[in-house]
């Protein structure tokens, strides 16, 4: 079953923070996060495995709460380059078979 | 340069004419996967492979075949394409190393089936 992402879209001014949520009705083994700019291939951001992981990548970090079956992606002090569509992907066993959310469109404006 | 390549990048074909989209990676990755992307539906996994001769279905495998005879190549085969397979296709690869994994995507293949 497809994970649900929220919000569907968000507009930020440079320097503002954002949180994108990804939730599932099923018990999760892993959560994957990607960013895709218009007309380009997705770019892998990070993978989190069950066990309550939290990871950081520059000013982008994520947490995974397996009890709540949800993950959140945190973007702090947003930059124009953060604009794009963010997808979460989830797997219920292993991390190879992945089901994606519809995406969250994020636009950072000056 | 480490990369995932796909060919062709663009293809227009007709219903029923068999086609193959190639995917090749030069990073000695164990894991490879195919996705399709459609407006409003996001990314959907078609097939994945954990190693040579090991493949498994993703969420939307119907109408597609794959093979993994060599580690570097993972072709996607449409034996009888139909218009509902018109889509943007991405191949991806990684070491399959779990928490430390990084997945690399190819540039995409835009397929139109008339």
mmCIF file of N, CA and C in Angstrom, chain A residues 1-2 32 34 36 39-49 53 55 85 87 93 95-103, chain B residues 31 33 35 37 40-45 48 50 56-59 88 90 96-103 105-108:
data_model
loop_
_atom_site.group_PDB
_atom_site.id
_atom_site.type_symbol
_atom_site.label_atom_id
_atom_site.label_comp_id
_atom_site.label_asym_id
_atom_site.label_seq_id
_atom_site.Cartn_x
_atom_site.Cartn_y
_atom_site.Cartn_z
ATOM 1 N N UNK A 1 0.843 -1.191 0.000
ATOM 2 C CA UNK A 1 0.000 0.000 0.000
ATOM 3 C C UNK A 1 0.885 1.250 0.000
ATOM 4 N N UNK A 2 0.438 2.224 -0.749
ATOM 5 C CA UNK A 2 1.231 3.424 -0.959
ATOM 6 C C UNK A 2 1.308 4.271 0.315
ATOM 7 N N UNK A 32 12.895 5.360 2.532
ATOM 8 C CA UNK A 32 13.878 5.968 1.642
ATOM 9 C C UNK A 32 13.380 7.354 1.266
ATOM 10 N N UNK A 34 13.962 10.708 -1.447
ATOM 11 C CA UNK A 34 14.533 11.145 -2.712
ATOM 12 C C UNK A 34 14.077 12.579 -2.995
ATOM 13 N N UNK A 36 13.588 15.119 -6.494
ATOM 14 C CA UNK A 36 13.608 15.153 -7.959
ATOM 15 C C UNK A 36 13.303 16.573 -8.432
ATOM 16 N N UNK A 39 12.256 17.557 -14.751
ATOM 17 C CA UNK A 39 12.985 17.135 -15.932
ATOM 18 C C UNK A 39 14.252 16.343 -15.652
ATOM 19 N N UNK A 40 14.475 16.018 -14.390
ATOM 20 C CA UNK A 40 15.695 15.289 -14.037
ATOM 21 C C UNK A 40 15.348 13.965 -13.359
ATOM 22 N N UNK A 41 16.349 13.127 -13.204
ATOM 23 C CA UNK A 41 16.166 11.863 -12.488
ATOM 24 C C UNK A 41 16.098 12.127 -10.987
ATOM 25 N N UNK A 42 15.452 11.235 -10.252
ATOM 26 C CA UNK A 42 15.464 11.376 -8.796
ATOM 27 C C UNK A 42 16.887 11.281 -8.255
ATOM 28 N N UNK A 43 17.104 11.943 -7.135
ATOM 29 C CA UNK A 43 18.380 11.863 -6.439
ATOM 30 C C UNK A 43 18.122 11.269 -5.066
ATOM 31 N N UNK A 44 18.851 10.227 -4.754
ATOM 32 C CA UNK A 44 18.708 9.550 -3.463
ATOM 33 C C UNK A 44 19.254 10.444 -2.356
ATOM 34 N N UNK A 45 18.471 10.581 -1.282
ATOM 35 C CA UNK A 45 18.919 11.377 -0.138
ATOM 36 C C UNK A 45 19.423 10.485 0.993
ATOM 37 N N UNK A 46 18.578 9.556 1.428
ATOM 38 C CA UNK A 46 18.981 8.675 2.512
ATOM 39 C C UNK A 46 18.006 7.534 2.686
ATOM 40 N N UNK A 47 18.482 6.513 3.374
ATOM 41 C CA UNK A 47 17.643 5.381 3.744
ATOM 42 C C UNK A 47 17.720 5.208 5.254
ATOM 43 N N UNK A 48 16.587 4.946 5.871
ATOM 44 C CA UNK A 48 16.542 4.703 7.308
ATOM 45 C C UNK A 48 15.924 3.337 7.535
ATOM 46 N N UNK A 49 16.548 2.557 8.393
ATOM 47 C CA UNK A 49 16.056 1.228 8.709
ATOM 48 C C UNK A 49 15.346 1.230 10.053
ATOM 49 N N UNK A 53 15.909 5.039 13.551
ATOM 50 C CA UNK A 53 17.067 5.785 13.057
ATOM 51 C C UNK A 53 16.759 7.262 12.883
ATOM 52 N N UNK A 55 18.947 10.399 10.789
ATOM 53 C CA UNK A 55 20.127 10.644 9.974
ATOM 54 C C UNK A 55 20.176 12.089 9.533
ATOM 55 N N UNK A 85 10.555 18.054 -6.023
ATOM 56 C CA UNK A 85 9.556 17.159 -5.453
ATOM 57 C C UNK A 85 10.263 16.106 -4.618
ATOM 58 N N UNK A 87 10.125 12.595 -2.577
ATOM 59 C CA UNK A 87 9.393 11.339 -2.491
ATOM 60 C C UNK A 87 9.908 10.514 -1.316
ATOM 61 N N UNK A 93 9.605 -5.289 4.200
ATOM 62 C CA UNK A 93 10.629 -6.249 4.586
ATOM 63 C C UNK A 93 11.839 -5.989 3.704
ATOM 64 N N UNK A 95 14.865 -4.020 2.131
ATOM 65 C CA UNK A 95 14.773 -2.638 1.654
ATOM 66 C C UNK A 95 14.818 -2.589 0.133
ATOM 67 N N UNK A 96 14.633 -3.765 -0.473
ATOM 68 C CA UNK A 96 14.779 -3.816 -1.919
ATOM 69 C C UNK A 96 13.487 -3.506 -2.658
ATOM 70 N N UNK A 97 12.373 -3.976 -2.115
ATOM 71 C CA UNK A 97 11.085 -3.732 -2.756
ATOM 72 C C UNK A 97 10.483 -2.490 -2.127
ATOM 73 N N UNK A 98 10.322 -1.451 -2.929
ATOM 74 C CA UNK A 98 9.985 -0.131 -2.411
ATOM 75 C C UNK A 98 8.695 0.369 -3.045
ATOM 76 N N UNK A 99 7.813 0.910 -2.219
ATOM 77 C CA UNK A 99 6.585 1.549 -2.681
ATOM 78 C C UNK A 99 6.678 3.032 -2.345
ATOM 79 N N UNK A 100 6.365 3.868 -3.336
ATOM 80 C CA UNK A 100 6.589 5.306 -3.188
ATOM 81 C C UNK A 100 5.302 6.070 -2.901
ATOM 82 N N UNK A 101 5.459 7.175 -2.198
ATOM 83 C CA UNK A 101 4.380 8.130 -2.050
ATOM 84 C C UNK A 101 4.256 8.977 -3.308
ATOM 85 N N UNK A 102 3.187 9.772 -3.342
ATOM 86 C CA UNK A 102 2.906 10.606 -4.510
ATOM 87 C C UNK A 102 3.909 11.750 -4.638
ATOM 88 N N UNK A 103 4.492 12.154 -3.533
ATOM 89 C CA UNK A 103 5.471 13.228 -3.576
ATOM 90 C C UNK A 103 4.971 14.504 -2.915
ATOM 91 N N UNK B 31 22.722 -4.427 -6.481
ATOM 92 C CA UNK B 31 21.279 -4.175 -6.573
ATOM 93 C C UNK B 31 20.965 -3.267 -7.763
ATOM 94 N N UNK B 33 17.378 -1.851 -10.157
ATOM 95 C CA UNK B 33 15.920 -1.780 -10.095
ATOM 96 C C UNK B 33 15.400 -0.932 -11.237
ATOM 97 N N UNK B 35 12.014 1.475 -12.434
ATOM 98 C CA UNK B 35 10.844 2.213 -11.988
ATOM 99 C C UNK B 35 10.184 2.864 -13.192
ATOM 100 N N UNK B 37 7.522 6.222 -13.978
ATOM 101 C CA UNK B 37 6.985 7.421 -13.348
ATOM 102 C C UNK B 37 5.909 8.011 -14.240
ATOM 103 N N UNK B 40 0.912 12.196 -11.426
ATOM 104 C CA UNK B 40 -0.122 11.913 -10.441
ATOM 105 C C UNK B 40 0.022 10.580 -9.740
ATOM 106 N N UNK B 41 0.897 9.722 -10.243
ATOM 107 C CA UNK B 41 1.073 8.394 -9.639
ATOM 108 C C UNK B 41 2.446 8.226 -8.999
ATOM 109 N N UNK B 42 3.336 9.148 -9.267
ATOM 110 C CA UNK B 42 4.661 9.067 -8.673
ATOM 111 C C UNK B 42 5.500 7.951 -9.284
ATOM 112 N N UNK B 43 6.473 7.504 -8.517
ATOM 113 C CA UNK B 43 7.350 6.422 -8.951
ATOM 114 C C UNK B 43 6.763 5.082 -8.540
ATOM 115 N N UNK B 44 6.866 4.116 -9.408
ATOM 116 C CA UNK B 44 6.419 2.768 -9.071
ATOM 117 C C UNK B 44 7.477 1.767 -9.514
ATOM 118 N N UNK B 45 7.788 0.855 -8.640
ATOM 119 C CA UNK B 45 8.837 -0.110 -8.920
ATOM 120 C C UNK B 45 8.300 -1.240 -9.791
ATOM 121 N N UNK B 48 13.156 -5.661 -9.518
ATOM 122 C CA UNK B 48 14.458 -5.388 -8.943
ATOM 123 C C UNK B 48 15.286 -6.666 -8.945
ATOM 124 N N UNK B 50 18.758 -8.449 -6.927
ATOM 125 C CA UNK B 50 19.762 -8.358 -5.874
ATOM 126 C C UNK B 50 21.124 -8.880 -6.322
ATOM 127 N N UNK B 56 13.186 -10.075 -8.877
ATOM 128 C CA UNK B 56 11.898 -10.203 -8.191
ATOM 129 C C UNK B 56 11.002 -9.054 -8.594
ATOM 130 N N UNK B 57 9.700 -9.265 -8.411
ATOM 131 C CA UNK B 57 8.712 -8.304 -8.860
ATOM 132 C C UNK B 57 8.593 -7.138 -7.896
ATOM 133 N N UNK B 58 8.380 -5.968 -8.484
ATOM 134 C CA UNK B 58 8.011 -4.814 -7.697
ATOM 135 C C UNK B 58 6.498 -4.689 -7.653
ATOM 136 N N UNK B 59 5.997 -3.477 -7.612
ATOM 137 C CA UNK B 59 4.557 -3.256 -7.497
ATOM 138 C C UNK B 59 3.812 -3.372 -8.828
ATOM 139 N N UNK B 88 7.696 7.381 -18.261
ATOM 140 C CA UNK B 88 9.102 7.707 -18.083
ATOM 141 C C UNK B 88 9.707 6.615 -17.206
ATOM 142 N N UNK B 90 12.967 4.795 -15.234
ATOM 143 C CA UNK B 90 14.272 5.000 -14.606
ATOM 144 C C UNK B 90 14.839 3.668 -14.141
ATOM 145 N N UNK B 96 23.441 -2.195 -2.276
ATOM 146 C CA UNK B 96 22.512 -2.998 -1.478
ATOM 147 C C UNK B 96 23.039 -3.220 -0.081
ATOM 148 N N UNK B 97 23.666 -2.188 0.463
ATOM 149 C CA UNK B 97 24.355 -2.333 1.748
ATOM 150 C C UNK B 97 23.527 -1.846 2.924
ATOM 151 N N UNK B 98 22.234 -1.693 2.748
ATOM 152 C CA UNK B 98 21.371 -1.359 3.878
ATOM 153 C C UNK B 98 21.456 0.091 4.261
ATOM 154 N N UNK B 99 21.700 0.330 5.521
ATOM 155 C CA UNK B 99 21.612 1.671 6.076
ATOM 156 C C UNK B 99 22.594 2.647 5.456
ATOM 157 N N UNK B 100 23.716 2.156 4.965
ATOM 158 C CA UNK B 100 24.724 3.047 4.390
ATOM 159 C C UNK B 100 24.610 3.132 2.866
ATOM 160 N N UNK B 101 23.567 2.560 2.331
ATOM 161 C CA UNK B 101 23.435 2.461 0.885
ATOM 162 C C UNK B 101 23.203 3.814 0.237
ATOM 163 N N UNK B 102 23.673 3.971 -0.986
ATOM 164 C CA UNK B 102 23.374 5.141 -1.810
ATOM 165 C C UNK B 102 22.924 4.623 -3.163
ATOM 166 N N UNK B 103 21.792 5.069 -3.615
ATOM 167 C CA UNK B 103 21.231 4.597 -4.876
ATOM 168 C C UNK B 103 21.473 5.630 -5.969
ATOM 169 N N UNK B 105 20.624 6.814 -9.936
ATOM 170 C CA UNK B 105 19.629 6.685 -10.985
ATOM 171 C C UNK B 105 20.228 6.991 -12.352
ATOM 172 N N UNK B 106 19.709 6.291 -13.354
ATOM 173 C CA UNK B 106 20.014 6.638 -14.721
ATOM 174 C C UNK B 106 19.237 7.875 -15.132
ATOM 175 N N UNK B 107 19.499 8.390 -16.341
ATOM 176 C CA UNK B 107 18.879 9.643 -16.773
ATOM 177 C C UNK B 107 17.416 9.517 -17.180
ATOM 178 N N UNK B 108 16.944 8.305 -17.354
ATOM 179 C CA UNK B 108 15.548 8.111 -17.735
ATOM 180 C C UNK B 108 15.380 7.809 -19.214
#
